[in-house]
Tab-separated table of C-alpha atoms and ligand atoms in Angstrom:
chain	number	residue	atom	x	y	z
A	14	UNK	CA	21.526	-9.394	8.758
A	15	UNK	CA	19.945	-6.035	8.035
A	16	UNK	CA	16.240	-5.609	7.265
A	17	UNK	CA	14.527	-2.548	5.812
A	18	UNK	CA	11.088	-1.712	7.228
A	19	UNK	CA	8.850	0.958	5.727
A	20	UNK	CA	5.761	1.937	7.706
A	21	UNK	CA	3.422	3.425	5.115
A	22	UNK	CA	0.275	4.992	6.538
A	23	UNK	CA	-1.075	8.492	7.114
A	24	UNK	CA	-2.534	10.694	4.429
A	25	UNK	CA	-0.318	13.793	4.119
A	26	UNK	CA	-3.046	16.350	4.704
A	27	UNK	CA	-0.999	19.408	3.690
A	28	UNK	CA	-0.786	17.955	0.190
A	29	UNK	CA	-4.564	18.000	-0.286
A	30	UNK	CA	-6.250	17.658	-2.788
A	31	UNK	CA	-3.514	15.530	-4.371
A	32	UNK	CA	-2.906	13.387	-1.303
A	33	UNK	CA	-6.085	11.763	0.029
A	34	UNK	CA	-6.861	9.151	2.607
A	35	UNK	CA	-7.559	6.763	-0.286
A	36	UNK	CA	-4.420	7.680	-2.195
A	37	UNK	CA	-1.859	9.036	0.268
A	38	UNK	CA	1.327	10.946	-0.346
A	39	UNK	CA	3.697	7.975	-0.488
A	40	UNK	CA	1.895	6.487	-3.510
A	41	UNK	CA	2.354	9.670	-5.591
A	42	UNK	CA	5.275	10.462	-7.888
A	43	UNK	CA	6.418	13.519	-5.929
A	44	UNK	CA	10.029	12.790	-6.802
A	45	UNK	CA	10.287	14.671	-10.091
A	46	UNK	CA	10.422	11.278	-11.870
A	47	UNK	CA	7.865	8.535	-12.554
A	48	UNK	CA	8.686	6.868	-9.246
A	49	UNK	CA	6.420	7.301	-6.254
A	50	UNK	CA	7.940	8.339	-2.923
A	51	UNK	CA	7.484	4.746	-1.726
A	52	UNK	CA	9.218	3.259	-4.766
A	53	UNK	CA	12.076	5.757	-4.407
A	54	UNK	CA	12.412	4.846	-0.716
A	55	UNK	CA	12.712	1.124	-1.472
A	56	UNK	CA	15.166	1.708	-4.334
A	57	UNK	CA	17.374	3.938	-2.194
A	58	UNK	CA	17.651	1.265	0.500
A	59	UNK	CA	18.286	-1.640	-1.895
A	60	UNK	CA	22.093	-1.494	-1.378
A	61	UNK	CA	21.508	-2.376	2.307
A	62	UNK	CA	18.792	-5.034	2.032
A	63	UNK	CA	17.505	-7.064	-0.917
A	64	UNK	CA	13.769	-7.438	-1.578
A	65	UNK	CA	13.609	-10.585	0.592
A	66	UNK	CA	14.639	-8.472	3.607
A	67	UNK	CA	12.482	-5.426	2.805
A	68	UNK	CA	9.119	-5.193	4.587
A	69	UNK	CA	6.339	-2.649	4.154
A	70	UNK	CA	3.618	-2.242	6.794
A	71	UNK	CA	0.480	-0.673	5.383
A	72	UNK	CA	-3.288	-0.518	5.763
A	73	UNK	CA	-5.828	-2.788	4.077
A	74	UNK	CA	-6.983	0.000	1.789
A	75	UNK	CA	-3.452	0.618	0.433
A	76	UNK	CA	-2.112	-2.934	0.296
A	77	UNK	CA	-3.090	-3.588	-3.326
A	78	UNK	CA	-1.564	-0.325	-4.552
A	79	UNK	CA	1.616	-0.971	-2.543
A	80	UNK	CA	1.919	-4.494	-4.007
A	81	UNK	CA	1.433	-3.099	-7.517
A	82	UNK	CA	4.079	-0.437	-7.042
A	83	UNK	CA	6.553	-2.837	-5.412
A	84	UNK	CA	6.093	-5.848	-7.663
A	85	UNK	CA	9.552	-7.180	-6.723
A	86	UNK	CA	8.696	-7.692	-3.038
A	87	UNK	CA	7.706	-11.185	-1.903
A	88	UNK	CA	3.978	-11.153	-1.068
A	89	UNK	CA	4.578	-12.032	2.574
A	90	UNK	CA	6.762	-8.935	3.009
A	91	UNK	CA	3.779	-6.612	2.813
A	92	UNK	CA	2.341	-6.687	6.328
A	93	UNK	CA	-1.271	-5.554	6.262
A	94	UNK	CA	-2.761	-3.866	9.317
A	95	UNK	CA	-6.556	-3.943	9.739
A	96	UNK	CA	-6.707	-0.251	10.765
A	97	UNK	CA	-4.227	2.580	11.360
A	98	UNK	CA	-2.849	2.520	14.936
A	99	UNK	CA	-0.021	5.022	14.207
A	100	UNK	CA	3.633	4.195	13.690
A	101	UNK	CA	4.523	2.347	16.917
A	102	UNK	CA	2.205	-0.607	16.310
A	103	UNK	CA	3.255	-0.827	12.644
A	104	UNK	CA	6.979	-0.761	13.425
A	105	UNK	CA	6.608	-3.135	16.379
A	106	UNK	CA	4.728	-5.644	14.216
A	107	UNK	CA	7.558	-5.629	11.670
A	108	UNK	CA	10.167	-5.980	14.439
A	109	UNK	CA	8.337	-8.968	15.926
A	110	UNK	CA	7.897	-10.675	12.549
A	111	UNK	CA	11.601	-10.212	11.789
A	112	UNK	CA	12.558	-11.449	15.274
A	113	UNK	CA	10.802	-14.739	14.491
A	114	UNK	CA	13.090	-15.162	11.493
A	115	UNK	CA	16.222	-13.838	13.113
A	116	UNK	CA	16.127	-12.822	16.801
A	117	UNK	CA	19.144	-10.490	16.734
A	118	UNK	CA	18.618	-8.988	13.295
A	119	UNK	CA	19.195	-5.256	12.840
A	120	UNK	CA	16.313	-3.377	11.254
A	121	UNK	CA	15.942	0.150	9.996
A	122	UNK	CA	12.548	1.840	9.902
A	123	UNK	CA	12.283	4.520	7.238
A	124	UNK	CA	9.451	6.916	6.498
A	125	UNK	CA	7.778	6.143	3.197
A	126	UNK	CA	7.483	9.736	2.099
A	127	UNK	CA	10.818	11.571	2.235
A	128	UNK	CA	13.137	12.805	-0.492
A	129	UNK	CA	16.903	12.283	-0.238
A	130	UNK	CA	19.194	14.143	-2.641
A	131	UNK	CA	22.428	12.155	-2.203
A	132	UNK	CA	21.579	8.451	-2.074
A	133	UNK	CA	25.204	7.292	-1.849
A	134	UNK	CA	25.985	9.521	1.162
A	135	UNK	CA	22.726	8.318	2.717
A	136	UNK	CA	23.762	4.672	2.547
A	137	UNK	CA	27.152	5.486	4.140
A	138	UNK	CA	25.448	7.278	7.050
A	139	UNK	CA	23.162	4.286	7.579
A	140	UNK	CA	26.166	1.941	7.696
A	141	UNK	CA	27.433	3.941	10.707
A	142	UNK	CA	23.966	3.695	12.256
A	143	UNK	CA	23.993	-0.086	11.765
A	144	UNK	CA	27.313	-0.339	13.650
A	145	UNK	CA	25.755	1.636	16.519
A	146	UNK	CA	22.676	-0.593	16.470
A	147	UNK	CA	24.768	-3.751	16.604
A	148	UNK	CA	26.293	-2.443	19.852
A	149	UNK	CA	22.784	-2.230	21.383
A	150	UNK	CA	21.919	1.437	20.802
A	151	UNK	CA	18.639	2.733	19.396
A	152	UNK	CA	19.957	4.814	16.508
A	153	UNK	CA	18.410	7.918	15.007
A	154	UNK	CA	19.496	10.154	12.136
A	155	UNK	CA	19.902	13.850	12.982
A	156	UNK	CA	19.389	16.691	10.529
A	157	UNK	CA	20.753	20.201	11.111
A	158	UNK	CA	17.656	22.320	11.746
A	159	UNK	CA	17.101	25.408	9.608
A	160	UNK	CA	13.969	26.749	11.314
A	161	UNK	CA	11.758	26.032	14.342
A	162	UNK	CA	9.549	23.403	12.676
A	163	UNK	CA	6.963	22.119	15.146
A	164	UNK	CA	6.063	18.986	13.166
A	165	UNK	CA	9.365	17.258	13.855
A	166	UNK	CA	11.095	15.538	16.729
A	167	UNK	CA	14.219	17.154	18.214
A	168	UNK	CA	17.373	15.398	19.377
A	169	UNK	CA	19.545	17.060	21.987
A	170	UNK	CA	23.041	15.926	21.035
A	171	UNK	CA	25.746	15.171	23.585
A	172	UNK	CA	29.282	13.795	23.308
A	173	UNK	CA	30.612	11.593	20.539
A	174	UNK	CA	30.901	7.915	21.364
A	175	UNK	CA	34.544	6.748	21.384
A	176	UNK	CA	35.529	9.601	19.068
A	177	UNK	CA	33.547	8.050	16.182
A	178	UNK	CA	30.636	9.346	14.107
A	179	UNK	CA	27.963	8.513	16.718
A	180	UNK	CA	26.685	11.147	19.142
A	181	UNK	CA	24.797	10.442	22.341
A	182	UNK	CA	21.242	11.758	22.428
A	183	UNK	CA	20.488	13.311	25.810
A	184	UNK	CA	16.891	14.190	25.112
A	185	UNK	CA	14.332	13.279	22.437
A	186	UNK	CA	11.461	15.762	22.269
A	187	UNK	CA	8.681	15.023	19.785
A	188	UNK	CA	6.791	17.958	18.243
A	189	UNK	CA	7.639	20.760	20.687
A	190	UNK	CA	5.702	24.031	20.833
A	191	UNK	CA	6.929	26.853	18.576
A	192	UNK	CA	8.609	28.680	21.483
A	193	UNK	CA	10.436	25.541	22.598
A	194	UNK	CA	11.469	24.717	19.024
A	195	UNK	CA	12.817	28.254	18.645
A	196	UNK	CA	14.940	27.910	21.773
A	197	UNK	CA	16.238	24.504	20.610
A	198	UNK	CA	17.315	25.844	17.220
A	199	UNK	CA	18.916	28.936	18.813
A	200	UNK	CA	20.904	26.776	21.263
A	201	UNK	CA	22.722	24.992	18.426
A	202	UNK	CA	22.604	21.744	20.410
A	203	UNK	CA	19.584	20.130	18.769
A	204	UNK	CA	19.001	18.289	15.533
A	205	UNK	CA	15.792	17.313	13.826
A	206	UNK	CA	14.896	13.652	14.017
A	207	UNK	CA	14.744	12.455	10.402
A	208	UNK	CA	12.098	9.820	11.214
A	209	UNK	CA	14.513	6.931	10.556
A	210	UNK	CA	15.454	4.432	13.235
A	211	UNK	CA	18.007	1.634	13.251
A	212	UNK	CA	18.163	-0.957	16.034
A	213	UNK	CA	18.445	-4.621	16.880
A	214	UNK	CA	14.939	-6.077	16.923
A	215	UNK	CA	15.541	-7.710	20.328
A	216	UNK	CA	16.732	-4.405	21.825
A	217	UNK	CA	13.735	-2.518	20.450
A	218	UNK	CA	11.211	-5.132	21.575
A	219	UNK	CA	12.714	-5.141	25.089
A	220	UNK	CA	12.434	-1.346	25.258
A	221	UNK	CA	8.866	-1.552	23.964
A	222	UNK	CA	8.014	-4.071	26.693
A	223	UNK	CA	9.534	-1.763	29.332
A	224	UNK	CA	7.691	1.369	28.239
A	225	UNK	CA	4.555	0.073	26.498
A	226	UNK	CA	3.743	-3.273	28.111
A	227	UNK	CA	0.218	-3.468	26.678
A	228	UNK	CA	1.352	-2.760	23.128
A	229	UNK	CA	4.257	-5.185	23.479
A	230	UNK	CA	1.997	-7.970	24.813
A	231	UNK	CA	-0.486	-7.466	21.966
A	232	UNK	CA	2.243	-7.486	19.334
A	233	UNK	CA	3.763	-10.609	20.786
A	234	UNK	CA	0.383	-12.407	20.628
A	235	UNK	CA	0.022	-11.380	16.990
A	236	UNK	CA	3.592	-12.402	16.147
A	237	UNK	CA	3.085	-15.830	17.745
A	238	UNK	CA	0.168	-16.458	15.377
A	239	UNK	CA	1.907	-14.985	12.332
A	240	UNK	CA	2.002	-17.247	9.286
A	241	UNK	CA	-0.333	-19.740	10.983
A	242	UNK	CA	-4.011	-20.468	10.380
A	243	UNK	CA	-4.847	-18.176	13.341
A	244	UNK	CA	-3.091	-15.092	11.953
A	245	UNK	CA	-6.177	-13.223	10.702
A	246	UNK	CA	-8.304	-14.042	13.754
A	247	UNK	CA	-5.677	-12.939	16.253
A	248	UNK	CA	-4.835	-9.839	14.218
A	249	UNK	CA	-8.510	-8.911	13.987
A	250	UNK	CA	-9.029	-9.399	17.706
A	251	UNK	CA	-5.869	-7.785	19.098
A	252	UNK	CA	-4.973	-5.030	16.615
A	253	UNK	CA	-7.923	-2.710	17.452
A	254	UNK	CA	-6.960	-2.852	21.145
A	255	UNK	CA	-3.389	-1.598	20.590
A	256	UNK	CA	-2.629	1.930	21.823
A	257	UNK	CA	-2.666	4.441	18.970
A	258	UNK	CA	0.633	6.232	19.441
A	259	UNK	CA	3.692	7.081	17.374
A	260	UNK	CA	7.028	5.411	18.055
A	261	UNK	CA	8.502	8.814	18.884
A	262	UNK	CA	6.255	9.323	21.912
A	263	UNK	CA	5.869	5.650	22.763
A	264	UNK	CA	9.507	4.599	22.823
A	265	UNK	CA	12.051	7.167	21.698
A	266	UNK	CA	11.448	9.906	24.302
A	267	UNK	CA	11.740	7.425	27.170
A	268	UNK	CA	14.649	5.518	25.639
A	269	UNK	CA	16.637	8.764	25.276
A	270	UNK	CA	15.914	9.621	28.916
A	271	UNK	CA	17.317	6.179	29.780
A	272	UNK	CA	20.531	6.881	27.831
A	273	UNK	CA	19.894	4.312	25.107
A	274	UNK	CA	19.664	6.565	22.060
A	275	UNK	CA	22.398	7.845	19.757
A	276	UNK	CA	22.450	9.634	16.422
A	277	UNK	CA	24.426	10.042	13.222
A	278	UNK	CA	24.525	13.190	11.083
A	279	UNK	CA	22.225	13.109	8.103
A	280	UNK	CA	24.075	15.383	5.690
A	281	UNK	CA	22.571	14.003	2.493
A	282	UNK	CA	19.919	16.514	1.426
A	283	UNK	CA	16.947	15.291	3.464
A	284	UNK	CA	13.490	16.596	2.766
A	285	UNK	CA	10.176	15.723	4.307
A	286	UNK	CA	8.050	16.883	1.384
A	287	UNK	CA	5.154	17.808	3.602
A	288	UNK	CA	3.579	20.639	1.602
A	289	UNK	CA	3.416	22.111	-1.901
A	290	UNK	CA	5.715	25.044	-1.167
A	291	UNK	CA	8.494	22.672	-0.067
A	292	UNK	CA	7.927	20.560	-3.154
A	293	UNK	CA	8.492	23.656	-5.274
A	294	UNK	CA	11.741	24.332	-3.406
A	295	UNK	CA	13.055	20.811	-3.814
A	296	UNK	CA	12.105	19.856	-7.371
A	297	UNK	CA	13.569	21.605	-10.388
A	298	UNK	CA	11.904	24.680	-11.780
A	299	UNK	CA	12.045	26.691	-14.995
A	300	UNK	CA	13.941	29.998	-15.192
A	301	UNK	CA	11.049	31.891	-13.649
A	302	UNK	CA	10.972	29.495	-10.680
A	303	UNK	CA	7.805	27.703	-11.797
A	304	UNK	CA	7.555	24.024	-10.870
A	305	UNK	CA	5.103	21.828	-12.754
A	306	UNK	CA	4.630	18.385	-11.260
A	307	UNK	CA	4.433	15.723	-13.913
A	308	UNK	CA	3.209	18.244	-16.478
A	309	UNK	CA	4.633	19.084	-19.875
A	310	UNK	CA	5.101	22.750	-20.756
A	311	UNK	CA	6.835	22.224	-24.075
A	312	UNK	CA	4.924	19.508	-25.982
A	313	UNK	CA	2.371	20.064	-28.737
A	314	UNK	CA	-0.535	19.713	-26.371
A	315	UNK	CA	0.669	21.200	-23.108
A	316	UNK	CA	-1.325	20.356	-20.005
A	317	UNK	CA	-0.004	23.603	-18.590
A	318	UNK	CA	0.357	27.019	-20.157
A	319	UNK	CA	2.260	29.534	-18.059
A	320	UNK	CA	2.853	33.073	-19.268
A	321	UNK	CA	4.369	36.083	-17.444
A	322	UNK	CA	4.216	34.229	-14.137
A	323	UNK	CA	6.830	33.269	-11.575
A	324	UNK	CA	7.375	30.998	-8.573
A	325	UNK	CA	4.305	28.902	-9.239
A	326	UNK	CA	3.763	25.342	-8.069
A	327	UNK	CA	1.360	23.758	-10.557
A	328	UNK	CA	-0.005	20.244	-10.244
A	329	UNK	CA	-2.121	19.429	-13.328
A	330	UNK	CA	-3.331	16.105	-11.985
A	331	UNK	CA	-6.742	15.887	-13.659
A	332	UNK	CA	-5.324	16.048	-17.152
A	333	UNK	CA	-7.234	19.266	-17.883
A	334	UNK	CA	-5.267	22.215	-19.213
A	335	UNK	CA	-4.152	24.580	-16.460
A	336	UNK	CA	-3.306	28.081	-17.671
A	337	UNK	CA	-1.731	30.843	-15.598
A	338	UNK	CA	-1.227	34.430	-16.712
A	339	UNK	CA	0.505	37.252	-14.886
A	340	UNK	CA	0.515	35.704	-11.404
A	341	UNK	CA	3.260	34.821	-8.954
A	342	UNK	CA	3.994	32.871	-5.768
A	343	UNK	CA	0.903	30.687	-6.135
A	344	UNK	CA	0.080	27.024	-5.685
A	345	UNK	CA	-2.445	25.618	-8.167
A	346	UNK	CA	-3.478	21.995	-7.795
A	347	UNK	CA	-6.070	20.643	-10.205
A	348	UNK	CA	-7.527	17.198	-9.488
A	349	UNK	CA	-10.645	15.491	-10.798
A	350	UNK	CA	-12.902	16.595	-7.979
A	351	UNK	CA	-11.167	19.525	-6.295
A	352	UNK	CA	-8.996	22.531	-7.166
A	353	UNK	CA	-6.711	24.286	-4.700
A	354	UNK	CA	-5.424	27.821	-5.242
A	355	UNK	CA	-3.366	29.440	-2.490
A	356	UNK	CA	-0.295	31.628	-2.019
A	357	UNK	CA	2.917	29.709	-1.436
A	358	UNK	CA	3.393	31.186	2.015
A	359	UNK	CA	0.084	29.658	3.122
A	360	UNK	CA	1.060	26.110	2.112
A	361	UNK	CA	1.198	24.976	5.752
A	362	UNK	CA	-2.388	26.111	6.358
A	363	UNK	CA	-3.846	23.668	3.835
A	364	UNK	CA	-4.100	21.305	6.807
A	365	UNK	CA	-6.677	23.678	8.370
A	366	UNK	CA	-8.753	23.564	5.193
A	367	UNK	CA	-8.741	19.781	5.307
A	368	UNK	CA	-9.750	19.803	8.978
A	369	UNK	CA	-12.647	22.099	8.118
A	370	UNK	CA	-13.723	19.883	5.223
A	371	UNK	CA	-13.644	16.850	7.516
A	372	UNK	CA	-15.872	18.631	10.029
A	373	UNK	CA	-18.355	19.427	7.296
A	374	UNK	CA	-18.354	15.727	6.439
B	423	GDD	N1	1.619	1.366	8.602
B	423	GDD	C1	1.430	2.524	9.188
B	423	GDD	N2	0.321	2.701	9.976
B	423	GDD	N3	2.330	3.498	9.028
B	423	GDD	C2	2.120	4.671	9.645
B	423	GDD	C3	0.996	4.914	10.465
B	423	GDD	C4	0.047	3.864	10.625
B	423	GDD	O1	-0.975	3.968	11.315
B	423	GDD	N4	1.074	6.194	10.923
B	423	GDD	C5	2.206	6.713	10.411
B	423	GDD	N5	2.847	5.804	9.630
B	423	GDD	C6	4.096	5.961	8.878
B	423	GDD	C7	4.055	7.119	7.893
B	423	GDD	O2	3.588	6.700	6.611
B	423	GDD	C8	5.529	7.504	7.825
B	423	GDD	O3	6.222	6.679	6.908
B	423	GDD	C9	6.023	7.210	9.243
B	423	GDD	O4	5.121	6.245	9.797
B	423	GDD	C10	6.056	8.455	10.145
B	423	GDD	O5	4.736	8.894	10.350
B	423	GDD	P1	4.304	10.422	10.152
B	423	GDD	O6	2.865	10.528	10.477
B	423	GDD	O7	4.762	10.921	8.819
B	423	GDD	O8	5.138	11.106	11.323
B	423	GDD	P2	5.537	12.626	11.448
B	423	GDD	O9	6.012	13.146	10.138
B	423	GDD	O10	4.448	13.359	12.117
B	423	GDD	O11	6.786	12.579	12.466
B	423	GDD	C11	7.856	11.676	12.292
B	423	GDD	O12	8.717	12.069	11.220
B	423	GDD	C12	9.385	13.352	11.419
B	423	GDD	C13	10.290	13.590	10.208
B	423	GDD	O13	9.568	13.643	9.049
B	423	GDD	C14	8.605	11.646	13.633
B	423	GDD	O14	9.532	10.565	13.613
B	423	GDD	C15	9.329	12.966	13.887
B	423	GDD	O15	10.131	12.860	15.063
B	423	GDD	C16	10.220	13.313	12.696
B	423	GDD	O16	10.884	14.574	12.907
B	424	MG	MG1	5.879	12.544	8.172
């Protein structure tokens, strides 16, 4: 049987001040509808796994909000981690919990905060990935790169497997330098890793044990106590000792080097909505290219008034009126306690602002 796993942590710093540690990106309706990114992710995967086989791994501080947003999930399917230890621990915990139910189950791990334009094509691609996973491969989804993005993983693609839709992955390189990313894109042989993984839980846990023995041993202690009276004690004792590392570095780079990784083409309009400029590109705009997130420009009491302006991204989150006159190519984000104004081509640098704010305390 197939299980959907959604690791939901991280704060999405380039979407500050909307996305905060206390209310991260995946809980926000950045989809152009009322749905949050997390809700859209679960809905999109529903054709592959019902609620009973959908698990979310999230932190204590987000668990209540996640449960509220995903009211259809059984309570026990929200796995709560005591503190963030990055994606490997979260995904490994889900794999081990599933393995207790069904040792050879296939699971897919999907980022909580991506937008997909063509949901039907997406499901078809994942069906190919599931076939690859059943044969014992660690499957990834590869996106044709459009620019040398340094925040992604890169898959060096080799031959097709038996003439089918799966390609061997010869190298997995997480977050290369700009120069290396440039050379990858120019070579035409690399794809972006979409941050989605499909594998048999037993295959993944064996690879974890080979490459990350300490993490694997800790997870297996926690899994052995899962759903018993000792669960909280063991979790509290072992979780803080687990290495803080993402699954890309911890498992995928080494698994690709060992010839265990393959990929399918993700031609379904994938977008990692990491910053406000990208959001403005992806969501629909008015004729002047202005995108207002969740605002109403036409009603009697508009929260936003835009005149003689173009290519704006406006997020009127506080409920106050935001007015713009005679400006272009700007991001304006108004929240209760902070306002961001910056040109669209500086959207990536918002992360630096957040780092500076953190340093100031
Ligand atoms: N539960 C939990 N706990 N989830 C976490 C944690 C954690 O401590 N840290 C990260 N996650 C979740 C995120 O919420 C997201 O759903 C997923 O794990 C990936 O983490 P990100 O922090 O968003 O990773 P990334 O964007 O830097 O890189 C990954 O995604 C890229 C595509 O967007 C990698 O897989 C890259 O290779 C990939 O290109
Ligand atoms: Mg991400």
